[in-house]
PDB file of C-alpha atoms and ligand atoms in Angstrom:
ATOM      1  CA  MET A 172     -22.450   2.318  16.085  1.00 52.00           C
ATOM      2  CA  GLN A 173     -25.632   0.389  15.488  1.00 54.00           C
ATOM      3  CA  THR A 174     -26.779  -2.504  17.594  1.00 57.00           C
ATOM      4  CA  PRO A 175     -26.825  -5.957  16.012  1.00 55.00           C
ATOM      5  CA  SER A 176     -30.631  -5.888  16.154  1.00 66.00           C
ATOM      6  CA  SER A 177     -30.775  -2.726  14.040  1.00 91.00           C
ATOM      7  CA  ILE A 178     -28.551  -4.424  11.461  1.00 93.00           C
ATOM      8  CA  LEU A 179     -30.951  -7.367  11.475  1.00 95.00           C
ATOM      9  CA  ASP A 180     -33.885  -4.986  10.963  1.00 96.00           C
ATOM     10  CA  ARG A 181     -32.178  -3.314   8.022  1.00 97.00           C
ATOM     11  CA  PHE A 182     -31.263  -6.575   6.306  1.00 98.00           C
ATOM     12  CA  THR A 183     -34.772  -7.902   6.846  1.00 97.00           C
ATOM     13  CA  CYS A 184     -36.280  -4.728   5.435  1.00 98.00           C
ATOM     14  CA  VAL A 185     -34.007  -4.552   2.358  1.00 98.00           C
ATOM     15  CA  ARG A 186     -34.554  -8.247   1.605  1.00 98.00           C
ATOM     16  CA  ALA A 187     -38.317  -7.843   1.916  1.00 98.00           C
ATOM     17  CA  ARG A 188     -38.274  -4.819  -0.422  1.00 98.00           C
ATOM     18  CA  MET A 189     -36.129  -6.765  -2.922  1.00 98.00           C
ATOM     19  CA  ALA A 190     -38.526  -9.709  -2.885  1.00 98.00           C
ATOM     20  CA  ALA A 191     -41.555  -7.428  -3.298  1.00 98.00           C
ATOM     21  CA  ALA A 192     -39.909  -5.629  -6.231  1.00 98.00           C
ATOM     22  CA  ALA A 193     -39.083  -8.955  -7.893  1.00 98.00           C
ATOM     23  CA  ILE A 194     -42.614 -10.284  -7.477  1.00 98.00           C
ATOM     24  CA  ALA A 195     -44.085  -7.007  -8.779  1.00 98.00           C
ATOM     25  CA  ALA A 196     -41.919  -7.482 -11.895  1.00 98.00           C
ATOM     26  CA  SER A 197     -43.074 -11.124 -12.272  1.00 98.00           C
ATOM     27  CA  ARG A 198     -39.604 -12.318 -11.370  1.00 98.00           C
ATOM     28  CA  ALA A 199     -38.502 -14.908  -8.827  1.00 98.00           C
ATOM     29  CA  PRO A 200     -36.974 -13.286  -5.714  1.00 98.00           C
ATOM     30  CA  GLU A 201     -34.080 -15.826  -5.826  1.00 98.00           C
ATOM     31  CA  GLU A 202     -33.003 -14.324  -9.146  1.00 97.00           C
ATOM     32  CA  VAL A 203     -31.772 -11.189  -7.395  1.00 98.00           C
ATOM     33  CA  THR A 204     -28.624 -11.266  -5.257  1.00 98.00           C
ATOM     34  CA  LEU A 205     -27.888  -8.776  -2.501  1.00 98.00           C
ATOM     35  CA  ILE A 206     -24.343  -7.437  -2.476  1.00 98.00           C
ATOM     36  CA  ALA A 207     -23.768  -5.737   0.884  1.00 98.00           C
ATOM     37  CA  VAL A 208     -21.463  -2.796   0.162  1.00 98.00           C
ATOM     38  CA  SER A 209     -19.066  -2.770   3.108  1.00 98.00           C
ATOM     39  CA  LYS A 210     -16.693   0.019   1.972  1.00 97.00           C
ATOM     40  CA  GLN A 211     -15.960   2.579   4.689  1.00 96.00           C
ATOM     41  CA  GLN A 212     -18.181   0.844   7.223  1.00 96.00           C
ATOM     42  CA  GLN A 213     -17.230   0.020  10.794  1.00 95.00           C
ATOM     43  CA  GLU A 214     -15.872  -3.412  11.554  1.00 95.00           C
ATOM     44  CA  GLU A 215     -18.661  -4.001  14.122  1.00 95.00           C
ATOM     45  CA  GLU A 216     -21.303  -3.605  11.424  1.00 95.00           C
ATOM     46  CA  ILE A 217     -19.550  -6.053   9.133  1.00 96.00           C
ATOM     47  CA  LEU A 218     -19.144  -8.631  11.887  1.00 97.00           C
ATOM     48  CA  ALA A 219     -22.840  -8.273  12.683  1.00 96.00           C
ATOM     49  CA  ALA A 220     -23.718  -8.828   9.000  1.00 97.00           C
ATOM     50  CA  LEU A 221     -21.465 -11.897   8.873  1.00 98.00           C
ATOM     51  CA  GLY A 222     -23.245 -13.109  12.000  1.00 97.00           C
ATOM     52  CA  LEU A 223     -26.544 -12.820  10.152  1.00 96.00           C
ATOM     53  CA  GLY A 224     -25.196 -15.055   7.399  1.00 97.00           C
ATOM     54  CA  GLN A 225     -24.509 -12.372   4.776  1.00 98.00           C
ATOM     55  CA  ARG A 226     -21.618 -13.648   2.648  1.00 98.00           C
ATOM     56  CA  ILE A 227     -21.551 -11.421  -0.443  1.00 98.00           C
ATOM     57  CA  TYR A 228     -19.829  -8.061  -0.084  1.00 98.00           C
ATOM     58  CA  GLY A 229     -18.834  -5.188  -2.333  1.00 98.00           C
ATOM     59  CA  GLU A 230     -15.765  -3.006  -1.920  1.00 98.00           C
ATOM     60  CA  ASN A 231     -14.509  -0.178  -4.102  1.00 97.00           C
ATOM     61  CA  ARG A 232     -10.812  -0.148  -3.165  1.00 98.00           C
ATOM     62  CA  VAL A 233      -8.429  -3.052  -3.511  1.00 98.00           C
ATOM     63  CA  ARG A 234      -6.148  -2.263  -0.561  1.00 97.00           C
ATOM     64  CA  GLU A 235      -8.973  -1.523   1.887  1.00 97.00           C
ATOM     65  CA  ALA A 236     -10.722  -4.683   0.807  1.00 98.00           C
ATOM     66  CA  MET A 237      -7.537  -6.747   1.315  1.00 97.00           C
ATOM     67  CA  ALA A 238      -7.034  -5.375   4.821  1.00 97.00           C
ATOM     68  CA  ARG A 239     -10.606  -6.131   5.798  1.00 98.00           C
ATOM     69  CA  TRP A 240     -11.312  -9.433   4.051  1.00 98.00           C
ATOM     70  CA  GLN A 241      -8.037 -11.327   3.643  1.00 96.00           C
ATOM     71  CA  PRO A 242      -7.941 -12.223   7.366  1.00 96.00           C
ATOM     72  CA  LYS A 243     -11.563 -13.443   7.255  1.00 97.00           C
ATOM     73  CA  ARG A 244     -11.236 -15.774   4.286  1.00 93.00           C
ATOM     74  CA  GLU A 245     -10.339 -18.796   6.352  1.00 94.00           C
ATOM     75  CA  ALA A 246     -13.174 -18.410   8.854  1.00 96.00           C
ATOM     76  CA  PHE A 247     -15.704 -17.734   6.066  1.00 97.00           C
ATOM     77  CA  PRO A 248     -14.744 -19.921   3.093  1.00 96.00           C
ATOM     78  CA  ASP A 249     -18.032 -19.121   1.341  1.00 97.00           C
ATOM     79  CA  LEU A 250     -17.342 -15.373   1.166  1.00 98.00           C
ATOM     80  CA  ARG A 251     -17.960 -13.776  -2.245  1.00 98.00           C
ATOM     81  CA  LEU A 252     -16.203 -10.463  -2.762  1.00 98.00           C
ATOM     82  CA  HIS A 253     -17.128  -8.045  -5.551  1.00 98.00           C
ATOM     83  CA  LEU A 254     -14.878  -5.205  -6.668  1.00 98.00           C
ATOM     84  CA  ILE A 255     -17.302  -2.411  -7.567  1.00 98.00           C
ATOM     85  CA  GLY A 256     -14.890   0.529  -7.818  1.00 98.00           C
ATOM     86  CA  PRO A 257     -12.512   1.577 -10.597  1.00 97.00           C
ATOM     87  CA  LEU A 258      -9.449  -0.654 -10.945  1.00 97.00           C
ATOM     88  CA  GLN A 259      -5.974   0.727 -11.615  1.00 97.00           C
ATOM     89  CA  SER A 260      -3.696  -1.457 -13.713  1.00 97.00           C
ATOM     90  CA  ASN A 261      -1.056  -1.678 -11.003  1.00 97.00           C
ATOM     91  CA  LYS A 262      -3.553  -3.295  -8.601  1.00 98.00           C
ATOM     92  CA  ALA A 263      -4.924  -5.831 -11.080  1.00 98.00           C
ATOM     93  CA  LEU A 264      -2.966  -8.803  -9.748  1.00 98.00           C
ATOM     94  CA  GLU A 265      -3.995  -8.128  -6.155  1.00 98.00           C
ATOM     95  CA  ALA A 266      -7.586  -7.707  -7.327  1.00 98.00           C
ATOM     96  CA  VAL A 267      -7.571 -11.003  -9.209  1.00 98.00           C
ATOM     97  CA  ARG A 268      -6.160 -12.777  -6.144  1.00 97.00           C
ATOM     98  CA  LEU A 269      -8.761 -11.343  -3.753  1.00 98.00           C
ATOM     99  CA  PHE A 270     -12.023 -10.802  -5.586  1.00 98.00           C
ATOM    100  CA  ASP A 271     -14.525 -13.350  -6.862  1.00 98.00           C
ATOM    101  CA  VAL A 272     -16.166 -10.832  -9.168  1.00 98.00           C
ATOM    102  CA  ILE A 273     -14.581  -7.763 -10.761  1.00 98.00           C
ATOM    103  CA  GLU A 274     -17.384  -5.453 -11.893  1.00 98.00           C
ATOM    104  CA  SER A 275     -15.356  -2.579 -13.275  1.00 98.00           C
ATOM    105  CA  LEU A 276     -13.584  -3.699 -16.450  1.00 98.00           C
ATOM    106  CA  ASP A 277     -13.952  -0.675 -18.736  1.00 98.00           C
ATOM    107  CA  ARG A 278     -10.983  -0.284 -21.085  1.00 98.00           C
ATOM    108  CA  PRO A 279      -8.739  -2.294 -23.395  1.00 97.00           C
ATOM    109  CA  LYS A 280      -5.574  -1.655 -21.414  1.00 98.00           C
ATOM    110  CA  LEU A 281      -7.182  -3.033 -18.261  1.00 98.00           C
ATOM    111  CA  ALA A 282      -8.426  -6.062 -20.206  1.00 98.00           C
ATOM    112  CA  ARG A 283      -4.846  -6.861 -21.208  1.00 98.00           C
ATOM    113  CA  VAL A 284      -3.555  -6.418 -17.659  1.00 98.00           C
ATOM    114  CA  LEU A 285      -6.400  -8.503 -16.189  1.00 98.00           C
ATOM    115  CA  ALA A 286      -5.799 -11.296 -18.686  1.00 98.00           C
ATOM    116  CA  ASP A 287      -2.131 -11.389 -17.668  1.00 98.00           C
ATOM    117  CA  ALA A 288      -3.045 -11.273 -13.970  1.00 98.00           C
ATOM    118  CA  VAL A 289      -5.490 -14.191 -14.357  1.00 98.00           C
ATOM    119  CA  GLU A 290      -2.749 -16.272 -15.924  1.00 97.00           C
ATOM    120  CA  LYS A 291      -0.210 -15.333 -13.280  1.00 98.00           C
ATOM    121  CA  ALA A 292      -2.579 -15.845 -10.330  1.00 98.00           C
ATOM    122  CA  GLY A 293      -4.088 -19.056 -11.708  1.00 97.00           C
ATOM    123  CA  ARG A 294      -7.465 -17.734 -10.588  1.00 96.00           C
ATOM    124  CA  THR A 295     -10.321 -16.434 -12.749  1.00 97.00           C
ATOM    125  CA  PRO A 296     -12.808 -14.074 -11.127  1.00 98.00           C
ATOM    126  CA  ASN A 297     -16.092 -13.410 -12.900  1.00 98.00           C
ATOM    127  CA  ILE A 298     -15.809 -10.239 -14.910  1.00 98.00           C
ATOM    128  CA  LEU A 299     -18.467  -7.598 -15.515  1.00 98.00           C
ATOM    129  CA  VAL A 300     -17.990  -4.657 -17.852  1.00 98.00           C
ATOM    130  CA  GLN A 301     -18.876  -1.263 -16.436  1.00 98.00           C
ATOM    131  CA  VAL A 302     -20.796   0.989 -18.824  1.00 98.00           C
ATOM    132  CA  ASN A 303     -20.846   4.769 -18.328  1.00 98.00           C
ATOM    133  CA  THR A 304     -24.524   5.027 -19.287  1.00 98.00           C
ATOM    134  CA  GLY A 305     -24.692   8.725 -18.407  1.00 98.00           C
ATOM    135  CA  GLU A 306     -21.527   9.497 -20.433  1.00 98.00           C
ATOM    136  CA  GLU A 307     -20.167  11.414 -17.460  1.00 98.00           C
ATOM    137  CA  PRO A 308     -16.571  12.540 -18.024  1.00 96.00           C
ATOM    138  CA  GLN A 309     -15.512  11.942 -14.394  1.00 95.00           C
ATOM    139  CA  LYS A 310     -17.033   8.475 -14.193  1.00 96.00           C
ATOM    140  CA  ALA A 311     -15.452   5.144 -15.055  1.00 97.00           C
ATOM    141  CA  GLY A 312     -17.056   2.855 -17.616  1.00 98.00           C
ATOM    142  CA  ILE A 313     -16.965   2.265 -21.318  1.00 98.00           C
ATOM    143  CA  LEU A 314     -19.200   4.599 -23.338  1.00 98.00           C
ATOM    144  CA  PRO A 315     -22.469   3.021 -24.555  1.00 98.00           C
ATOM    145  CA  LEU A 316     -21.497   3.525 -28.204  1.00 98.00           C
ATOM    146  CA  GLU A 317     -18.201   1.702 -27.687  1.00 98.00           C
ATOM    147  CA  ALA A 318     -19.641  -1.112 -25.575  1.00 98.00           C
ATOM    148  CA  ASP A 319     -20.546  -3.583 -28.348  1.00 98.00           C
ATOM    149  CA  ALA A 320     -17.101  -3.491 -29.956  1.00 98.00           C
ATOM    150  CA  PHE A 321     -15.372  -3.783 -26.582  1.00 98.00           C
ATOM    151  CA  LEU A 322     -17.563  -6.747 -25.602  1.00 98.00           C
ATOM    152  CA  GLN A 323     -16.750  -8.500 -28.872  1.00 98.00           C
ATOM    153  CA  ASP A 324     -13.023  -7.851 -28.451  1.00 98.00           C
ATOM    154  CA  LEU A 325     -12.863  -9.268 -24.926  1.00 98.00           C
ATOM    155  CA  PRO A 326     -13.039 -12.986 -25.781  1.00 98.00           C
ATOM    156  CA  ARG A 327     -11.414 -12.573 -29.199  1.00 98.00           C
ATOM    157  CA  ILE A 328      -8.353 -10.546 -28.221  1.00 97.00           C
ATOM    158  CA  TYR A 329      -7.993 -11.016 -24.475  1.00 97.00           C
ATOM    159  CA  GLY A 330      -9.560 -14.405 -23.799  1.00 97.00           C
ATOM    160  CA  ILE A 331     -11.949 -12.823 -21.295  1.00 97.00           C
ATOM    161  CA  ALA A 332     -15.566 -14.007 -21.268  1.00 97.00           C
ATOM    162  CA  PRO A 333     -17.524 -11.324 -19.382  1.00 98.00           C
ATOM    163  CA  ALA A 334     -20.551 -12.504 -17.409  1.00 97.00           C
ATOM    164  CA  GLY A 335     -22.480  -9.261 -17.627  1.00 98.00           C
ATOM    165  CA  LEU A 336     -22.628  -5.510 -17.200  1.00 99.00           C
ATOM    166  CA  MET A 337     -22.607  -2.952 -14.412  1.00 98.00           C
ATOM    167  CA  CYS A 338     -23.621   0.713 -14.278  1.00 98.00           C
ATOM    168  CA  ILE A 339     -23.920   3.615 -11.850  1.00 98.00           C
ATOM    169  CA  PRO A 340     -26.512   6.123 -13.109  1.00 98.00           C
ATOM    170  CA  PRO A 341     -25.754   9.843 -12.757  1.00 98.00           C
ATOM    171  CA  GLN A 342     -26.764  11.364  -9.440  1.00 95.00           C
ATOM    172  CA  GLY A 343     -30.003  13.306  -9.472  1.00 93.00           C
ATOM    173  CA  GLU A 344     -31.250  11.725 -12.694  1.00 95.00           C
ATOM    174  CA  ASN A 345     -34.075   9.259 -13.057  1.00 96.00           C
ATOM    175  CA  PRO A 346     -32.148   5.965 -13.101  1.00 98.00           C
ATOM    176  CA  ALA A 347     -34.786   4.039 -15.084  1.00 98.00           C
ATOM    177  CA  ALA A 348     -33.476   5.069 -18.526  1.00 98.00           C
ATOM    178  CA  HIS A 349     -29.948   4.041 -17.507  1.00 98.00           C
ATOM    179  CA  PHE A 350     -31.063   0.639 -16.237  1.00 98.00           C
ATOM    180  CA  ALA A 351     -33.065   0.096 -19.428  1.00 98.00           C
ATOM    181  CA  LEU A 352     -30.054   1.026 -21.571  1.00 98.00           C
ATOM    182  CA  LEU A 353     -27.772  -1.370 -19.655  1.00 98.00           C
ATOM    183  CA  ALA A 354     -30.312  -4.187 -20.051  1.00 98.00           C
ATOM    184  CA  LYS A 355     -30.540  -3.485 -23.782  1.00 98.00           C
ATOM    185  CA  ILE A 356     -26.763  -3.543 -24.305  1.00 98.00           C
ATOM    186  CA  ALA A 357     -26.546  -6.805 -22.327  1.00 98.00           C
ATOM    187  CA  ALA A 358     -29.366  -8.447 -24.291  1.00 98.00           C
ATOM    188  CA  ARG A 359     -27.950  -7.651 -27.693  1.00 98.00           C
ATOM    189  CA  ASN A 360     -24.560  -9.015 -26.616  1.00 98.00           C
ATOM    190  CA  GLY A 361     -25.976 -12.212 -25.131  1.00 97.00           C
ATOM    191  CA  LEU A 362     -24.994 -11.307 -21.559  1.00 98.00           C
ATOM    192  CA  THR A 363     -27.157 -12.383 -18.635  1.00 93.00           C
ATOM    193  CA  GLN A 364     -25.859 -10.703 -15.478  1.00 98.00           C
ATOM    194  CA  LEU A 365     -26.830  -7.121 -14.646  1.00 98.00           C
ATOM    195  CA  SER A 366     -25.337  -5.385 -11.602  1.00 99.00           C
ATOM    196  CA  MET A 367     -27.418  -2.282 -11.037  1.00 98.00           C
ATOM    197  CA  GLY A 368     -29.279  -0.544  -8.252  1.00 98.00           C
ATOM    198  CA  MET A 369     -28.049   0.973  -4.975  1.00 98.00           C
ATOM    199  CA  SER A 370     -29.767   2.015  -1.723  1.00 98.00           C
ATOM    200  CA  GLU A 371     -31.835   4.722  -3.407  1.00 97.00           C
ATOM    201  CA  ASP A 372     -32.958   2.860  -6.487  1.00 98.00           C
ATOM    202  CA  PHE A 373     -32.583  -0.916  -6.125  1.00 98.00           C
ATOM    203  CA  GLU A 374     -36.303  -1.544  -6.518  1.00 98.00           C
ATOM    204  CA  ILE A 375     -36.341   0.264  -9.869  1.00 98.00           C
ATOM    205  CA  ALA A 376     -33.253  -1.696 -10.939  1.00 98.00           C
ATOM    206  CA  ILE A 377     -34.992  -4.983 -10.105  1.00 98.00           C
ATOM    207  CA  ARG A 378     -37.949  -3.891 -12.249  1.00 98.00           C
ATOM    208  CA  PHE A 379     -35.497  -3.416 -15.151  1.00 98.00           C
ATOM    209  CA  GLY A 380     -33.891  -6.827 -14.698  1.00 98.00           C
ATOM    210  CA  ALA A 381     -31.078  -6.445 -12.125  1.00 98.00           C
ATOM    211  CA  HIS A 382     -29.482  -9.711 -10.979  1.00 98.00           C
ATOM    212  CA  CYS A 383     -27.242  -8.062  -8.397  1.00 98.00           C
ATOM    213  CA  VAL A 384     -28.093  -4.988  -6.367  1.00 98.00           C
ATOM    214  CA  ARG A 385     -25.293  -3.201  -4.516  1.00 98.00           C
ATOM    215  CA  VAL A 386     -26.654  -1.833  -1.260  1.00 98.00           C
ATOM    216  CA  GLY A 387     -24.524  -0.020   1.328  1.00 98.00           C
ATOM    217  CA  SER A 388     -26.082   2.731   3.410  1.00 96.00           C
ATOM    218  CA  ALA A 389     -29.574   1.193   3.558  1.00 97.00           C
ATOM    219  CA  LEU A 390     -27.969  -1.771   5.370  1.00 97.00           C
ATOM    220  CA  PHE A 391     -25.166  -0.199   7.372  1.00 96.00           C
ATOM    221  CA  GLY A 392     -26.101   3.450   7.711  1.00 93.00           C
ATOM    222  CA  PRO A 393     -23.983   6.385   6.512  1.00 93.00           C
ATOM    223  CA  ARG A 394     -20.355   5.670   5.604  1.00 93.00           C
ATOM    224  CA  GLN A 395     -17.444   6.985   7.688  1.00 86.00           C
ATOM    225  CA  ALA A 396     -15.741   9.798   5.781  1.00 66.00           C
TER     226      ALA A 396
HETATM  227  C1  PLP B  61     -20.810   2.911  -2.659  1.00 60.76           C
HETATM  228  C2  PLP B  61     -21.367   2.170  -3.795  1.00 60.76           C
HETATM  229  C3  PLP B  61     -22.613   1.516  -3.698  1.00 60.76           C
HETATM  230  C4  PLP B  61     -23.498   1.558  -2.457  1.00 60.76           C
HETATM  231  O1  PLP B  61     -24.099   2.818  -2.328  1.00 60.76           O
HETATM  232  P1  PLP B  61     -25.312   3.057  -1.313  1.00 60.76           P
HETATM  233  O2  PLP B  61     -25.986   4.254  -1.871  1.00 60.76           O
HETATM  234  O3  PLP B  61     -24.696   3.281   0.018  1.00 60.76           O
HETATM  235  O4  PLP B  61     -26.176   1.865  -1.338  1.00 60.76           O
HETATM  236  C5  PLP B  61     -23.048   0.800  -4.791  1.00 60.76           C
HETATM  237  N1  PLP B  61     -22.315   0.725  -5.936  1.00 60.76           N
HETATM  238  C6  PLP B  61     -21.133   1.342  -6.066  1.00 60.76           C
HETATM  239  C7  PLP B  61     -20.383   1.213  -7.346  1.00 60.76           C
HETATM  240  C8  PLP B  61     -20.626   2.085  -5.020  1.00 60.76           C
HETATM  241  O5  PLP B  61     -19.430   2.703  -5.172  1.00 60.76           O
END
């Protein structure tokens, strides 16, 4: 377990690096939002982050996120929860009820299920479309070549107006080309929000226009297996 002061140091350091990367890219630091990725982290670390005023968190599993965050909603009404992991159809309703942003819409079937869940829950999270920029078979995300058609279908067929795009570049590859590709797909589809960049590469992502960076281990240390 880390001490609260080490959590403070890590948040201070990541925020300073984010601001420096924004300024180096002639962007305003306030344009870039820090999503603290709390998945598989100890409760003590999360409570320390909440104590520091961090209110935006990312989780990759619906059930884990519900167990952790549902009980805290009342005490922290300004919480903003992002689903950053793949979403199974059978968890869509729970996801729509819990999350403020769902970053992993990536297929027509899920669009249909999400649209139904939004109607049923009477609650509309912001939606980002995940793009599999590296075309990795094991990874979620719509393929780059299919992205434009999918993005056009979303409002037309499903009544979903996506706010932007998300990607996770392949491990061990230079992420810059993937960030550039995501920014290009967003621009030509009139989308403004880009969720890209993790602990290892958030500064590069900010250079390529990221609006949200998703940072876990650089804030909280290694995840529990
Ligand atoms: C786990 C995860 C992160 C955070 O990764 P770190 O390398 O710990 O910063 C970011 N985005 C997604 C989609 C993740 O699953």
